[in-house]
């Protein structure tokens, strides 16, 4: 349904699987009914030239409709794209496992001659993020799935040969590397039920940015106890001793015989508070962490944990490279996360 | 001493404080005695065009002498530079404090409208690294000091308005954000001597990439014990239980009455091994960590630690911004790292 009376719009092309050629500033000028110079002044925010507000708006609207973003890289003017791979920068609260995974992936991509550009999960979301990123003309983008179908389209039209989501869900038009943290909760829940536990607390960190991981883990525990007669209780916990101390009487009053403590660090915090209050671990309350950190092995009783396995950075980099080299109409989806319980003394 | 018979060479300009205008591919073509097209073919590694090996070599040598790197960003063609700030990506072994510091800084720079590009500490070193980074035409570069004076010059000639080293030493021509980890060791050493300890072990992690931090910390302990009659012993330790277990008899045989364990995580590992062997902490051997992590407060005895204070990301970002806006001939140097002991029960 391409309309030929005006330049092909982002809306019509969005229905086709392969991205159409990137729109140029000339397309924007034509649609807005202004000169290319005016487009350049407006989009580069030049203050030296006075341009009326309605004209400014018209240019912005035309650019938006066409999915046009100003070119950043001279190399991309020739090649159509760069060797830049955009990926989220690992955020501190995500923990050492995730950090190691990202470092590993970045290293492997660099070895394949990609320039890895990391962006913090700062202020931009969805379309705005996509447009900002598109200015760098990345050849591939790794992104959380909340980018959405429109954001994916903006990136593909700007020349990204692979847009790949990393997270629990898929986004339309993008490849997906699925990281389903329900699997982590499911393993922990099944293990605790198997050991005869029936009243299971699940720690939900109150720290910003951990919900992505914590909610699916909770859901996973719920999945695991389904039909077993066991009950699940939510335990919000801030990562400090005071919050942990306050949680202990609640755990005792509820008569919880097990806690899945989100990860090993929260588990260590909670174990200390329980032990200081004289609660026997695992006799009265079993504790299970996740991530299989060294510290769990150093605790007494030794901490049971869920070991999370992700593919190596090298495997993933090879996958990204393949998707860049052969950008097809069909999007791929890969399950990435495996989880299994390492049972020690605390459960 | 500028020679006017040929284009100004990198060597002569290196002596002046302010960077001279970036050399162009035309300069390279002139010096190599070839066409601009040939320069482009050679430097972009075009395989479609056959170019003899001697010509290829001549172009590469001319480019190297002039400090020429191909332009990457179209925007930089107009503005002379981008809004890109290059900074090292935090590596996992550097620990959570350093990671938090980098995330914080990246966030603050993004808020000032810089595009932060992180590079892994992968394969490139010195000049090679500088040339690779210069292709991105960063407006500022944060780098370890081992870049060297030549690397600094390459970056400045390519348009970087601020080259800033981050680490224990300075590099000629660059601003310096000094992170002197001797201060960490000095604090720990002074604390232990004050508590009457005379035979002090210092843990040196064997893990790759930690030497930058560990060696200055050791030197700091040596500084602190100077003239006190106390002795210092090096204790190489790999971050696993086996290595910690092997270190215990050595500590006992040497009669060490204190250990500065590099950081809190190594301290936890070593404390567990000492306790499992029945060594009294702190009666027989005091243990001090560093970083003031939560886990230290959760250990019994509670872990004494060195708290490291770095400026906030916002302060640092403002500093980078100021250096970019007013690039002067005079390089600045700032001490960044403060350290103080948090004495708990383990020392």
XYZ file of C-alpha atoms in Angstrom, chain A residues 6-339:
334
model
C 4.675 11.617 -1.386
C 7.855 10.050 -0.106
C 7.340 6.620 1.314
C 6.406 7.142 4.945
C 7.646 5.233 7.937
C 4.115 4.070 8.573
C 3.672 2.251 5.265
C 7.112 0.733 5.197
C 6.762 -0.507 8.741
C 4.589 -3.309 7.404
C 7.341 -4.794 5.279
C 9.875 -6.980 6.991
C 13.091 -5.673 5.417
C 13.981 -2.021 6.053
C 13.582 0.321 3.077
C 16.447 2.704 2.183
C 17.096 5.310 4.868
C 15.269 8.602 4.199
C 17.472 11.613 3.476
C 17.260 15.232 4.537
C 16.051 15.943 0.982
C 13.002 13.723 1.684
C 12.351 15.678 4.845
C 12.705 18.995 2.995
C 10.267 17.869 0.303
C 7.654 16.643 2.784
C 7.952 19.786 4.941
C 8.009 22.095 1.901
C 11.235 23.799 2.941
C 14.846 23.899 1.718
C 17.445 21.316 2.732
C 19.360 24.098 4.477
C 16.340 24.807 6.647
C 16.082 21.138 7.561
C 19.730 21.183 8.546
C 19.338 24.350 10.631
C 16.312 23.021 12.459
C 17.571 19.502 13.140
C 21.021 20.681 14.166
C 19.398 23.249 16.425
C 21.393 26.110 14.930
C 20.612 29.249 16.857
C 22.415 31.537 14.388
C 19.508 31.370 11.932
C 16.026 32.555 12.896
C 13.373 30.066 11.855
C 9.708 30.456 12.739
C 8.137 28.082 15.225
C 5.576 26.654 12.700
C 8.367 25.878 10.197
C 10.433 24.304 12.937
C 7.474 22.164 13.910
C 6.811 21.161 10.293
C 10.397 19.988 9.859
C 10.321 18.020 13.099
C 7.035 16.391 12.135
C 8.272 15.495 8.659
C 11.479 14.043 10.106
C 9.473 12.055 12.602
C 7.064 10.729 9.992
C 9.887 9.624 7.736
C 11.925 8.199 10.553
C 14.804 10.481 9.588
C 17.721 11.104 11.966
C 20.809 13.191 11.125
C 23.849 11.212 10.058
C 26.708 11.106 12.535
C 29.401 8.971 10.947
C 31.102 9.889 7.717
C 31.994 6.270 7.245
C 28.330 5.391 7.332
C 27.730 7.852 4.495
C 29.842 5.587 2.337
C 29.128 2.158 3.742
C 25.527 2.694 4.789
C 26.450 1.650 8.302
C 29.330 1.573 10.751
C 30.948 -1.248 12.687
C 29.379 0.111 15.828
C 27.443 -2.246 18.065
C 25.363 -0.437 20.647
C 24.741 -2.261 23.862
C 23.490 -1.321 27.289
C 26.149 -0.665 29.856
C 25.883 -3.109 32.751
C 24.341 -1.325 35.702
C 25.777 -1.912 39.130
C 22.711 -3.408 40.843
C 22.488 -6.112 38.200
C 25.291 -7.912 40.002
C 28.642 -9.435 39.171
C 27.296 -12.260 36.995
C 25.596 -9.854 34.612
C 28.616 -7.550 34.611
C 30.901 -10.426 33.733
C 28.543 -11.476 30.955
C 28.570 -7.990 29.425
C 32.337 -7.598 29.681
C 32.770 -10.965 28.072
C 30.418 -10.106 25.200
C 32.058 -6.735 24.645
C 35.469 -8.320 24.491
C 34.317 -10.948 21.991
C 32.664 -8.324 19.757
C 35.830 -6.225 19.787
C 37.745 -9.274 18.651
C 35.383 -9.473 15.662
C 36.392 -5.890 14.822
C 33.207 -4.251 16.063
C 33.340 -0.994 17.977
C 31.242 -1.533 21.038
C 29.447 1.555 22.254
C 27.753 1.231 25.582
C 24.936 3.454 26.691
C 23.806 3.840 30.266
C 20.177 3.106 31.014
C 19.900 6.797 31.717
C 17.035 9.026 30.733
C 15.886 7.964 27.286
C 13.137 5.447 26.656
C 11.465 3.874 23.627
C 11.375 6.027 20.490
C 13.535 8.804 21.928
C 16.200 6.294 22.802
C 15.986 4.736 19.355
C 16.410 8.092 17.610
C 19.371 9.068 19.784
C 21.012 5.725 19.124
C 20.279 5.846 15.396
C 22.426 8.986 15.130
C 25.447 6.803 15.695
C 24.381 4.588 12.755
C 25.064 1.355 14.607
C 25.219 -1.808 12.533
C 23.677 -3.713 15.439
C 21.839 -2.771 18.600
C 21.354 -4.830 21.732
C 18.495 -3.375 23.740
C 16.017 -4.153 26.485
C 12.693 -5.270 24.973
C 10.857 -2.128 26.147
C 12.196 -0.368 23.052
C 9.016 -1.418 21.254
C 8.201 -2.081 17.612
C 8.467 1.586 16.532
C 11.886 1.967 18.082
C 13.012 -1.173 16.292
C 11.776 0.279 13.005
C 13.596 3.593 13.552
C 16.839 1.730 14.114
C 16.402 -0.570 11.143
C 15.590 2.337 8.813
C 18.734 4.111 9.970
C 20.780 1.166 8.787
C 20.982 -1.189 11.766
C 21.223 -4.646 10.232
C 20.396 -6.385 13.499
C 18.249 -5.168 16.370
C 18.384 -7.672 19.191
C 16.444 -7.537 22.418
C 17.930 -8.870 25.585
C 15.435 -9.674 28.306
C 12.359 -11.590 29.287
C 10.139 -10.630 26.312
C 10.259 -10.172 22.563
C 9.761 -6.960 20.599
C 8.126 -6.980 17.172
C 10.608 -6.898 14.320
C 13.632 -7.622 16.500
C 15.644 -10.710 17.180
C 15.330 -11.894 20.755
C 17.869 -13.214 23.192
C 15.448 -14.324 25.860
C 16.606 -14.150 29.462
C 13.746 -15.650 31.388
C 14.389 -15.222 35.098
C 11.252 -17.230 35.961
C 13.526 -20.196 35.422
C 15.636 -19.057 38.400
C 12.615 -18.857 40.712
C 11.238 -22.117 39.371
C 14.438 -23.981 40.260
C 14.562 -22.506 43.749
C 10.852 -23.166 44.367
C 10.985 -26.755 43.137
C 14.028 -27.444 45.299
C 12.368 -26.075 48.438
C 9.098 -27.937 47.851
C 11.052 -31.122 47.280
C 12.748 -30.629 50.640
C 9.312 -30.472 52.260
C 9.039 -26.704 52.720
C 5.491 -25.371 52.567
C 5.587 -21.697 53.557
C 8.047 -19.996 51.243
C 9.063 -16.336 51.462
C 10.466 -14.648 48.352
C 12.662 -11.569 48.776
C 11.833 -8.624 46.513
C 14.651 -6.052 46.612
C 13.329 -2.504 46.869
C 16.359 -1.161 44.981
C 15.602 0.576 41.719
C 16.230 -1.452 38.586
C 15.999 -4.918 40.109
C 12.293 -5.441 39.410
C 13.126 -6.771 35.942
C 14.831 -9.686 37.623
C 12.907 -9.987 40.888
C 9.315 -10.146 39.584
C 9.943 -13.000 37.127
C 11.838 -14.880 39.856
C 8.816 -14.514 42.142
C 6.526 -15.722 39.357
C 8.818 -18.702 38.883
C 8.493 -19.701 42.540
C 4.702 -19.421 42.200
C 4.840 -21.670 39.130
C 6.881 -24.236 41.041
C 4.547 -24.494 44.032
C 1.382 -24.733 41.906
C -0.662 -27.719 43.037
C 1.746 -28.676 45.828
C -0.184 -27.006 48.616
C 2.792 -24.757 49.426
C 2.222 -21.020 49.881
C 4.306 -18.063 48.696
C 4.830 -14.808 50.634
C 6.412 -11.596 49.285
C 9.219 -10.125 51.395
C 10.310 -6.607 50.356
C 13.888 -6.022 51.488
C 16.221 -3.039 51.223
C 19.912 -3.910 51.073
C 20.820 -2.756 54.581
C 21.008 -4.330 58.031
C 18.089 -2.353 59.426
C 15.675 -3.579 56.778
C 16.880 -7.148 57.237
C 16.458 -6.864 61.009
C 12.872 -5.690 60.557
C 12.059 -8.606 58.270
C 13.018 -11.252 60.821
C 9.975 -10.936 63.168
C 7.727 -11.018 60.099
C 9.358 -14.245 58.908
C 8.968 -15.741 62.382
C 5.325 -14.630 62.783
C 4.381 -15.948 59.351
C 6.071 -19.202 60.270
C 8.023 -19.270 57.017
C 10.039 -22.473 56.746
C 11.990 -21.249 53.710
C 13.133 -18.067 51.983
C 14.319 -17.651 48.419
C 16.409 -14.537 49.002
C 16.661 -13.154 45.425
C 20.424 -13.618 45.215
C 23.456 -14.588 47.317
C 24.121 -11.079 48.590
C 20.591 -10.574 49.879
C 20.759 -14.113 51.244
C 23.922 -13.306 53.209
C 22.275 -10.173 54.625
C 19.135 -12.046 55.651
C 21.000 -15.080 57.016
C 22.992 -12.833 59.327
C 19.831 -11.171 60.620
C 18.110 -14.545 61.146
C 21.160 -16.002 62.895
C 21.535 -12.948 65.135
C 17.899 -13.488 66.151
C 18.573 -17.157 66.942
C 16.638 -18.624 64.025
C 18.109 -21.996 63.032
C 19.194 -22.339 59.421
C 18.075 -24.616 57.827
C 16.226 -26.368 60.734
C 13.648 -23.623 61.190
C 14.037 -21.656 57.993
C 15.877 -22.738 54.867
C 17.609 -20.024 52.822
C 18.442 -20.180 49.114
C 20.302 -17.490 47.150
C 21.171 -17.175 43.487
C 24.273 -16.438 41.354
C 26.600 -18.945 43.046
C 29.035 -16.307 44.295
C 32.141 -17.234 46.262
C 30.666 -15.674 49.407
C 27.960 -18.335 49.578
C 30.606 -21.034 49.949
C 32.263 -19.056 52.737
C 29.103 -18.724 54.858
C 28.232 -21.158 57.664
C 25.966 -22.983 56.996
C 27.154 -22.969 53.393
C 24.578 -21.244 51.223
C 22.438 -23.173 48.754
C 22.087 -21.177 45.560
C 20.719 -21.149 42.034
C 23.468 -21.254 39.487
C 22.609 -19.250 36.382
C 24.253 -20.207 33.122
C 24.466 -17.856 30.180
C 26.090 -18.568 26.822
C 29.695 -17.411 26.497
C 30.438 -13.964 25.092
C 32.127 -15.655 22.164
C 29.017 -17.647 21.208
C 26.855 -14.559 21.491
C 29.244 -12.359 19.535
C 29.282 -14.972 16.766
C 25.482 -14.892 16.764
C 25.401 -11.091 16.526
C 27.942 -11.246 13.702
C 25.870 -13.804 11.804
C 22.709 -11.698 12.134
C 24.619 -8.626 10.883
C 26.058 -10.458 7.879
C 22.773 -12.016 6.788
C 19.993 -9.681 7.814
C 16.865 -11.605 6.866
C 13.169 -10.948 7.090
C 12.719 -13.668 9.683
C 13.508 -12.740 13.271
C 15.214 -15.275 15.471
C 14.619 -16.070 19.085
C 17.084 -17.777 21.407
C 16.645 -18.964 24.958
C 19.748 -17.958 26.814
C 19.293 -18.644 30.481
C 19.707 -21.976 32.203
C 19.301 -22.366 35.950
